[in-house]
PDB file of C-alpha atoms in Angstrom:
ATOM      1  CA  MET A   1      52.362 199.196  81.329  1.00 49.00           C
ATOM      2  CA  LYS A   2      50.782 195.773  81.918  1.00 48.00           C
ATOM      3  CA  THR A   3      52.534 193.070  83.958  1.00 49.00           C
ATOM      4  CA  VAL A   4      52.165 189.499  82.644  1.00 48.00           C
ATOM      5  CA  LEU A   5      51.612 187.201  85.630  1.00 47.00           C
ATOM      6  CA  PHE A   6      50.307 184.040  84.009  1.00 46.00           C
ATOM      7  CA  PRO A   7      53.636 182.392  83.195  1.00 48.00           C
ATOM      8  CA  VAL A   8      55.005 183.088  86.672  1.00 47.00           C
ATOM      9  CA  LEU A   9      51.916 181.788  88.364  1.00 46.00           C
ATOM     10  CA  GLY A  10      52.063 178.626  86.206  1.00 50.00           C
ATOM     11  CA  ALA A  11      55.644 177.889  87.256  1.00 47.00           C
ATOM     12  CA  VAL A  12      54.792 178.460  90.890  1.00 45.00           C
ATOM     13  CA  ALA A  13      51.911 176.024  90.584  1.00 46.00           C
ATOM     14  CA  VAL A  14      54.119 173.353  89.068  1.00 44.00           C
ATOM     15  CA  PHE A  15      56.742 173.581  91.862  1.00 46.00           C
ATOM     16  CA  ALA A  16      54.033 173.546  94.446  1.00 47.00           C
ATOM     17  CA  ALA A  17      52.726 170.246  93.058  1.00 48.00           C
ATOM     18  CA  GLY A  18      56.165 168.598  93.515  1.00 47.00           C
ATOM     19  CA  VAL A  19      56.757 168.124  89.829  1.00 48.00           C
ATOM     20  CA  THR A  20      60.175 168.935  88.500  1.00 51.00           C
ATOM     21  CA  PRO A  21      60.021 170.591  85.141  1.00 50.00           C
ATOM     22  CA  SER A  22      61.886 168.800  82.349  1.00 51.00           C
ATOM     23  CA  THR A  23      64.689 170.503  80.632  1.00 53.00           C
ATOM     24  CA  ALA A  24      66.557 169.732  77.477  1.00 53.00           C
ATOM     25  CA  GLY A  25      69.536 168.308  79.499  1.00 55.00           C
ATOM     26  CA  ASP A  26      67.499 165.749  81.452  1.00 56.00           C
ATOM     27  CA  ARG A  27      67.953 163.111  78.778  1.00 57.00           C
ATOM     28  CA  TYR A  28      71.682 162.943  79.533  1.00 57.00           C
ATOM     29  CA  ALA A  29      71.386 162.800  83.314  1.00 58.00           C
ATOM     30  CA  ASP A  30      71.968 159.584  85.371  1.00 64.00           C
ATOM     31  CA  ARG A  31      68.830 157.628  86.004  1.00 63.00           C
ATOM     32  CA  PRO A  32      67.944 156.577  89.564  1.00 64.00           C
ATOM     33  CA  PRO A  33      68.701 152.918  90.354  1.00 64.00           C
ATOM     34  CA  VAL A  34      65.998 150.318  89.889  1.00 60.00           C
ATOM     35  CA  MET A  35      64.922 148.807  93.214  1.00 62.00           C
ATOM     36  CA  VAL A  36      63.884 145.127  93.034  1.00 56.00           C
ATOM     37  CA  SER A  37      61.423 143.989  95.638  1.00 54.00           C
ATOM     38  CA  PRO A  38      62.757 141.189  97.871  1.00 55.00           C
ATOM     39  CA  ASP A  39      59.260 139.840  98.174  1.00 54.00           C
ATOM     40  CA  LEU A  40      59.098 136.591  96.153  1.00 53.00           C
ATOM     41  CA  SER A  41      55.358 136.936  95.974  1.00 52.00           C
ATOM     42  CA  ALA A  42      55.580 140.248  94.160  1.00 53.00           C
ATOM     43  CA  PRO A  43      53.581 140.211  90.939  1.00 54.00           C
ATOM     44  CA  TRP A  44      56.632 140.662  88.697  1.00 49.00           C
ATOM     45  CA  VAL A  45      58.282 137.524  90.202  1.00 49.00           C
ATOM     46  CA  LEU A  46      55.185 135.395  89.823  1.00 51.00           C
ATOM     47  CA  GLN A  47      54.923 136.425  86.215  1.00 52.00           C
ATOM     48  CA  LEU A  48      58.269 134.739  85.424  1.00 51.00           C
ATOM     49  CA  GLY A  49      56.578 131.346  85.557  1.00 49.00           C
ATOM     50  CA  HIS A  50      54.440 132.299  82.631  1.00 46.00           C
ATOM     51  CA  ALA A  51      57.061 134.054  80.549  1.00 45.00           C
ATOM     52  CA  PRO A  52      57.775 132.530  77.146  1.00 45.00           C
ATOM     53  CA  GLY A  53      60.830 130.229  77.026  1.00 45.00           C
ATOM     54  CA  ILE A  54      61.084 129.779  80.819  1.00 44.00           C
ATOM     55  CA  VAL A  55      60.357 126.292  82.201  1.00 47.00           C
ATOM     56  CA  ARG A  56      59.750 125.879  85.913  1.00 49.00           C
ATOM     57  CA  GLN A  57      60.319 122.377  87.307  1.00 51.00           C
ATOM     58  CA  ASN A  58      58.586 120.955  90.299  1.00 54.00           C
ATOM     59  CA  ARG A  59      61.039 120.739  93.203  1.00 54.00           C
ATOM     60  CA  GLN A  60      59.866 117.269  94.178  1.00 55.00           C
ATOM     61  CA  VAL A  61      60.458 115.931  90.651  1.00 50.00           C
ATOM     62  CA  VAL A  62      63.998 117.331  90.606  1.00 47.00           C
ATOM     63  CA  GLN A  63      64.745 115.706  93.974  1.00 53.00           C
ATOM     64  CA  GLN A  64      63.508 112.327  92.702  1.00 55.00           C
ATOM     65  CA  GLN A  65      65.687 112.578  89.635  1.00 54.00           C
ATOM     66  CA  ARG A  66      68.733 113.165  91.794  1.00 53.00           C
ATOM     67  CA  LEU A  67      68.009 110.126  93.963  1.00 52.00           C
ATOM     68  CA  ARG A  68      67.185 107.801  91.050  1.00 56.00           C
ATOM     69  CA  PRO A  69      70.113 105.493  90.128  1.00 53.00           C
ATOM     70  CA  ALA A  70      71.662 106.035  86.743  1.00 53.00           C
ATOM     71  CA  ARG A  71      70.852 103.575  83.976  1.00 55.00           C
ATOM     72  CA  PRO A  72      73.616 100.989  83.464  1.00 49.00           C
ATOM     73  CA  ASP A  73      73.995 101.927  79.823  1.00 52.00           C
ATOM     74  CA  ARG A  74      74.670 105.508  80.816  1.00 51.00           C
ATOM     75  CA  VAL A  75      77.237 104.815  83.503  1.00 47.00           C
ATOM     76  CA  GLN A  76      80.722 105.835  82.469  1.00 50.00           C
ATOM     77  CA  THR A  77      82.899 102.818  83.029  1.00 49.00           C
ATOM     78  CA  ALA A  78      86.480 103.125  84.224  1.00 50.00           C
ATOM     79  CA  ALA A  79      89.322 102.142  81.950  1.00 53.00           C
ATOM     80  CA  VAL A  80      89.802  98.392  81.880  1.00 56.00           C
ATOM     81  CA  GLN A  81      92.879  97.478  83.888  1.00 60.00           C
ATOM     82  CA  PRO A  82      95.101  94.631  82.737  1.00 60.00           C
ATOM     83  CA  PRO A  83      94.738  91.538  84.917  1.00 61.00           C
ATOM     84  CA  ALA A  84      97.206  91.298  87.774  1.00 64.00           C
ATOM     85  CA  LYS A  85     100.068  88.907  87.303  1.00 64.00           C
ATOM     86  CA  ARG A  86      99.062  85.550  88.638  1.00 69.00           C
ATOM     87  CA  MET A  87     101.164  84.443  91.563  1.00 64.00           C
ATOM     88  CA  VAL A  88     102.286  80.838  91.701  1.00 64.00           C
ATOM     89  CA  MET A  89     101.730  79.554  95.209  1.00 68.00           C
ATOM     90  CA  ARG A  90     104.334  77.009  96.252  1.00 67.00           C
ATOM     91  CA  PRO A  91     103.469  74.439  98.923  1.00 74.00           C
ATOM     92  CA  GLN A  92     104.791  75.413 102.325  1.00 81.00           C
ATOM     93  CA  ILE A  93     107.301  73.244 104.139  1.00 87.00           C
ATOM     94  CA  ASN A  94     105.899  71.218 107.014  1.00 93.00           C
ATOM     95  CA  PRO A  95     107.156  72.813 110.274  1.00 95.00           C
ATOM     96  CA  ILE A  96     108.310  69.398 111.446  1.00 97.00           C
ATOM     97  CA  TYR A  97     111.192  69.672 108.962  1.00 97.00           C
ATOM     98  CA  LEU A  98     112.505  72.957 110.347  1.00 97.00           C
ATOM     99  CA  PRO A  99     115.732  72.793 112.419  1.00 98.00           C
ATOM    100  CA  GLN A 100     115.262  71.940 116.079  1.00 98.00           C
ATOM    101  CA  GLU A 101     117.016  70.393 119.070  1.00 98.00           C
ATOM    102  CA  VAL A 102     115.784  66.892 119.861  1.00 98.00           C
ATOM    103  CA  ALA A 103     116.634  64.025 122.174  1.00 98.00           C
ATOM    104  CA  TYR A 104     118.897  61.435 120.575  1.00 98.00           C
ATOM    105  CA  ASP A 105     119.880  58.025 121.967  1.00 95.00           C
ATOM    106  CA  GLY A 106     121.940  56.614 119.080  1.00 94.00           C
ATOM    107  CA  ALA A 107     125.354  55.055 119.465  1.00 95.00           C
ATOM    108  CA  GLN A 108     127.169  57.611 117.263  1.00 97.00           C
ATOM    109  CA  LYS A 109     129.572  59.969 118.937  1.00 97.00           C
ATOM    110  CA  PRO A 110     129.020  63.758 118.959  1.00 98.00           C
ATOM    111  CA  GLY A 111     129.907  65.429 115.676  1.00 98.00           C
ATOM    112  CA  THR A 112     128.601  62.560 113.541  1.00 98.00           C
ATOM    113  CA  ILE A 113     125.956  63.181 110.880  1.00 98.00           C
ATOM    114  CA  VAL A 114     123.196  60.558 110.688  1.00 98.00           C
ATOM    115  CA  ILE A 115     120.692  60.655 107.797  1.00 98.00           C
ATOM    116  CA  ASP A 116     117.427  58.758 108.151  1.00 98.00           C
ATOM    117  CA  THR A 117     116.186  58.294 104.573  1.00 97.00           C
ATOM    118  CA  THR A 118     112.926  56.747 105.790  1.00 96.00           C
ATOM    119  CA  GLN A 119     111.805  59.693 107.907  1.00 97.00           C
ATOM    120  CA  ASN A 120     113.761  62.265 105.858  1.00 98.00           C
ATOM    121  CA  PHE A 121     115.706  63.704 108.780  1.00 98.00           C
ATOM    122  CA  LEU A 122     119.386  64.592 109.161  1.00 98.00           C
ATOM    123  CA  TYR A 123     120.799  64.529 112.706  1.00 98.00           C
ATOM    124  CA  LEU A 124     123.969  66.256 113.816  1.00 98.00           C
ATOM    125  CA  VAL A 125     124.752  64.382 116.998  1.00 98.00           C
ATOM    126  CA  GLU A 126     125.582  66.553 120.027  1.00 98.00           C
ATOM    127  CA  LYS A 127     126.584  65.888 123.611  1.00 96.00           C
ATOM    128  CA  ASN A 128     124.326  64.882 126.499  1.00 96.00           C
ATOM    129  CA  GLY A 129     121.872  62.818 124.440  1.00 97.00           C
ATOM    130  CA  LYS A 130     120.927  65.682 122.128  1.00 98.00           C
ATOM    131  CA  ALA A 131     121.034  66.227 118.380  1.00 98.00           C
ATOM    132  CA  ARG A 132     120.278  69.032 115.998  1.00 98.00           C
ATOM    133  CA  ARG A 133     117.706  67.757 113.528  1.00 98.00           C
ATOM    134  CA  TYR A 134     117.036  69.075 110.001  1.00 98.00           C
ATOM    135  CA  GLY A 135     114.499  68.082 107.375  1.00 98.00           C
ATOM    136  CA  VAL A 136     115.951  66.763 104.123  1.00 98.00           C
ATOM    137  CA  GLY A 137     114.935  65.512 100.709  1.00 98.00           C
ATOM    138  CA  THR A 138     116.254  62.056  99.859  1.00 98.00           C
ATOM    139  CA  GLY A 139     116.562  59.657  96.914  1.00 97.00           C
ATOM    140  CA  LYS A 140     113.389  58.884  95.004  1.00 95.00           C
ATOM    141  CA  PRO A 141     112.405  55.242  94.384  1.00 96.00           C
ATOM    142  CA  GLY A 142     115.191  53.481  92.566  1.00 95.00           C
ATOM    143  CA  PHE A 143     117.824  55.884  93.882  1.00 95.00           C
ATOM    144  CA  GLU A 144     117.891  54.947  97.563  1.00 95.00           C
ATOM    145  CA  TRP A 145     121.207  54.036  99.117  1.00 97.00           C
ATOM    146  CA  SER A 146     122.884  53.599 102.491  1.00 97.00           C
ATOM    147  CA  GLY A 147     126.428  53.555 103.786  1.00 97.00           C
ATOM    148  CA  THR A 148     129.058  55.413 105.764  1.00 98.00           C
ATOM    149  CA  HIS A 149     131.349  58.048 104.281  1.00 98.00           C
ATOM    150  CA  LYS A 150     133.364  61.038 105.355  1.00 98.00           C
ATOM    151  CA  ILE A 151     133.053  64.592 104.142  1.00 98.00           C
ATOM    152  CA  THR A 152     135.911  65.015 101.690  1.00 98.00           C
ATOM    153  CA  ASN A 153     135.203  68.536 100.451  1.00 98.00           C
ATOM    154  CA  LYS A 154     133.123  71.619 101.227  1.00 98.00           C
ATOM    155  CA  ARG A 155     132.132  74.290  98.723  1.00 98.00           C
ATOM    156  CA  GLU A 156     130.170  77.506  98.805  1.00 98.00           C
ATOM    157  CA  TRP A 157     127.802  78.091  95.878  1.00 98.00           C
ATOM    158  CA  PRO A 158     129.174  75.024  94.082  1.00 98.00           C
ATOM    159  CA  ASP A 159     129.234  74.503  90.337  1.00 96.00           C
ATOM    160  CA  TRP A 160     127.202  71.624  88.960  1.00 94.00           C
ATOM    161  CA  ARG A 161     128.408  69.077  86.434  1.00 93.00           C
ATOM    162  CA  PRO A 162     125.686  66.482  86.005  1.00 91.00           C
ATOM    163  CA  PRO A 163     127.008  62.914  85.580  1.00 90.00           C
ATOM    164  CA  ALA A 164     126.861  61.591  82.032  1.00 92.00           C
ATOM    165  CA  GLU A 165     124.424  58.886  83.155  1.00 91.00           C
ATOM    166  CA  MET A 166     122.043  61.541  84.518  1.00 92.00           C
ATOM    167  CA  ILE A 167     122.267  63.608  81.324  1.00 93.00           C
ATOM    168  CA  LYS A 168     121.419  60.532  79.239  1.00 94.00           C
ATOM    169  CA  ARG A 169     118.598  59.473  81.543  1.00 92.00           C
ATOM    170  CA  GLU A 170     116.955  62.907  81.556  1.00 91.00           C
ATOM    171  CA  ALA A 171     117.366  63.335  77.792  1.00 93.00           C
ATOM    172  CA  ALA A 172     115.319  60.160  77.301  1.00 94.00           C
ATOM    173  CA  LYS A 173     112.509  61.963  79.144  1.00 90.00           C
ATOM    174  CA  GLY A 174     112.826  65.035  76.930  1.00 93.00           C
ATOM    175  CA  ARG A 175     114.627  67.081  79.579  1.00 90.00           C
ATOM    176  CA  TYR A 176     118.063  68.234  78.470  1.00 92.00           C
ATOM    177  CA  LEU A 177     120.547  69.138  81.183  1.00 91.00           C
ATOM    178  CA  PRO A 178     123.597  71.349  80.733  1.00 92.00           C
ATOM    179  CA  THR A 179     126.997  69.773  81.018  1.00 92.00           C
ATOM    180  CA  TYR A 180     128.048  72.610  83.346  1.00 93.00           C
ATOM    181  CA  LEU A 181     126.199  75.181  85.424  1.00 94.00           C
ATOM    182  CA  ALA A 182     127.951  77.858  87.481  1.00 95.00           C
ATOM    183  CA  GLY A 183     127.048  78.298  91.118  1.00 95.00           C
ATOM    184  CA  GLY A 184     124.183  80.631  91.979  1.00 94.00           C
ATOM    185  CA  MET A 185     120.505  80.800  92.851  1.00 91.00           C
ATOM    186  CA  GLU A 186     119.533  78.889  89.701  1.00 92.00           C
ATOM    187  CA  ASN A 187     121.945  76.084  90.457  1.00 95.00           C
ATOM    188  CA  PRO A 188     120.185  72.977  91.837  1.00 95.00           C
ATOM    189  CA  LEU A 189     123.015  72.430  94.346  1.00 97.00           C
ATOM    190  CA  GLY A 190     122.034  75.615  96.167  1.00 97.00           C
ATOM    191  CA  ALA A 191     124.201  77.627  98.546  1.00 98.00           C
ATOM    192  CA  ARG A 192     126.547  74.940  99.936  1.00 98.00           C
ATOM    193  CA  ALA A 193     127.683  71.408  99.209  1.00 98.00           C
ATOM    194  CA  LEU A 194     129.331  68.737 101.377  1.00 98.00           C
ATOM    195  CA  TYR A 195     130.886  65.990  99.231  1.00 98.00           C
ATOM    196  CA  LEU A 196     130.654  62.413 100.499  1.00 98.00           C
ATOM    197  CA  GLY A 197     133.738  60.232 100.037  1.00 97.00           C
ATOM    198  CA  THR A 198     134.510  59.402  96.405  1.00 96.00           C
ATOM    199  CA  THR A 199     130.855  59.076  95.459  1.00 95.00           C
ATOM    200  CA  GLU A 200     128.860  61.462  93.334  1.00 93.00           C
ATOM    201  CA  TYR A 201     126.543  62.071  96.280  1.00 97.00           C
ATOM    202  CA  ARG A 202     126.454  65.318  98.236  1.00 98.00           C
ATOM    203  CA  ILE A 203     124.606  66.998 101.030  1.00 98.00           C
ATOM    204  CA  HIS A 204     123.626  70.251  99.375  1.00 98.00           C
ATOM    205  CA  GLY A 205     121.136  73.105  99.283  1.00 98.00           C
ATOM    206  CA  THR A 206     118.279  73.470  96.843  1.00 97.00           C
ATOM    207  CA  ASN A 207     116.355  76.112  94.934  1.00 93.00           C
ATOM    208  CA  GLN A 208     113.223  74.017  95.515  1.00 94.00           C
ATOM    209  CA  PRO A 209     112.754  74.159  99.291  1.00 95.00           C
ATOM    210  CA  TRP A 210     109.176  72.883  99.063  1.00 95.00           C
ATOM    211  CA  THR A 211     110.575  69.437  98.168  1.00 96.00           C
ATOM    212  CA  ILE A 212     112.098  69.000 101.635  1.00 97.00           C
ATOM    213  CA  GLY A 213     110.575  66.014 103.415  1.00 97.00           C
ATOM    214  CA  GLY A 214     110.087  63.954 100.261  1.00 96.00           C
ATOM    215  CA  ALA A 215     111.881  61.322  98.225  1.00 97.00           C
ATOM    216  CA  VAL A 216     112.780  63.580  95.306  1.00 96.00           C
ATOM    217  CA  SER A 217     116.469  63.388  94.371  1.00 96.00           C
ATOM    218  CA  SER A 218     118.751  61.148  92.353  1.00 94.00           C
ATOM    219  CA  GLY A 219     120.485  60.066  95.570  1.00 96.00           C
ATOM    220  CA  CYS A 220     121.851  63.349  96.945  1.00 97.00           C
ATOM    221  CA  ILE A 221     120.634  64.753 100.252  1.00 98.00           C
ATOM    222  CA  ARG A 222     118.819  68.062  99.849  1.00 98.00           C
ATOM    223  CA  MET A 223     118.464  70.742 102.507  1.00 98.00           C
ATOM    224  CA  ARG A 224     117.001  74.217 102.551  1.00 98.00           C
ATOM    225  CA  ASN A 225     119.682  76.755 101.682  1.00 98.00           C
ATOM    226  CA  GLU A 226     119.567  78.360 105.125  1.00 97.00           C
ATOM    227  CA  ASP A 227     119.836  74.939 106.766  1.00 98.00           C
ATOM    228  CA  VAL A 228     122.767  73.700 104.701  1.00 98.00           C
ATOM    229  CA  VAL A 229     124.589  76.962 105.437  1.00 98.00           C
ATOM    230  CA  ASP A 230     124.029  76.348 109.152  1.00 98.00           C
ATOM    231  CA  LEU A 231     125.275  72.747 108.913  1.00 98.00           C
ATOM    232  CA  TYR A 232     128.234  73.827 106.761  1.00 98.00           C
ATOM    233  CA  GLU A 233     129.462  76.074 109.561  1.00 98.00           C
ATOM    234  CA  ARG A 234     129.133  73.349 112.212  1.00 98.00           C
ATOM    235  CA  VAL A 235     131.050  70.499 110.542  1.00 98.00           C
ATOM    236  CA  ASN A 236     134.496  70.072 109.018  1.00 98.00           C
ATOM    237  CA  VAL A 237     136.102  67.987 106.313  1.00 98.00           C
ATOM    238  CA  GLY A 238     136.594  64.514 107.793  1.00 98.00           C
ATOM    239  CA  THR A 239     133.209  64.413 109.548  1.00 98.00           C
ATOM    240  CA  THR A 240     131.595  60.967 109.436  1.00 98.00           C
ATOM    241  CA  VAL A 241     128.237  60.689 107.647  1.00 98.00           C
ATOM    242  CA  GLU A 242     126.022  57.601 108.143  1.00 98.00           C
ATOM    243  CA  VAL A 243     123.128  57.142 105.709  1.00 98.00           C
ATOM    244  CA  ILE A 244     120.577  54.612 106.979  1.00 97.00           C
TER     245      ILE A 244
END
């Protein structure tokens, strides 16, 4: 009986060479992972620069493009904001017309109110040669007056009933006044009113404080609202008022 050694010897030779024989099930086995070389100079990396459809940009060119300012026609503009509401700046009152204690050498006794329509000051005479001085607005040209009266009434936030003569005069200028206006911030008599004798004149506040220091009224004496409130608390009905 002959022993066949060739197939056995062939298998031994294959294993000895380190080659694993393929079997029919190898096609379904897991493949070993692909190891990518970390070396950027490896031939397969360098070949990417020449692969179809791949564009490599010079690093210096890219940096310049980033630093280059955008074209004005390509800048995305912000939404246009509506213009801010324009503020009307009123002239400020001269500090000289703010209330202050001053020396006073007049002949009037303490408690008397003296109004200087030339300098536009109101003095409340005090003791020891002192007076409390306020800035006022006085009668414009043609409406100046002088005289001595007593305070006959005091009102807080007074109503306003313009005299018929004033209504007619203003209407001729194209300015139509109401026959009655309730007291309040829109009322030209302001926060307080001190009525002088039987005249139509008053010492009163105003909603136009920037007019203090000028000849601006139809004969009444204007004060800032805060100043007329202060004076209102210091004087009583019966106080003498001298307009000079």
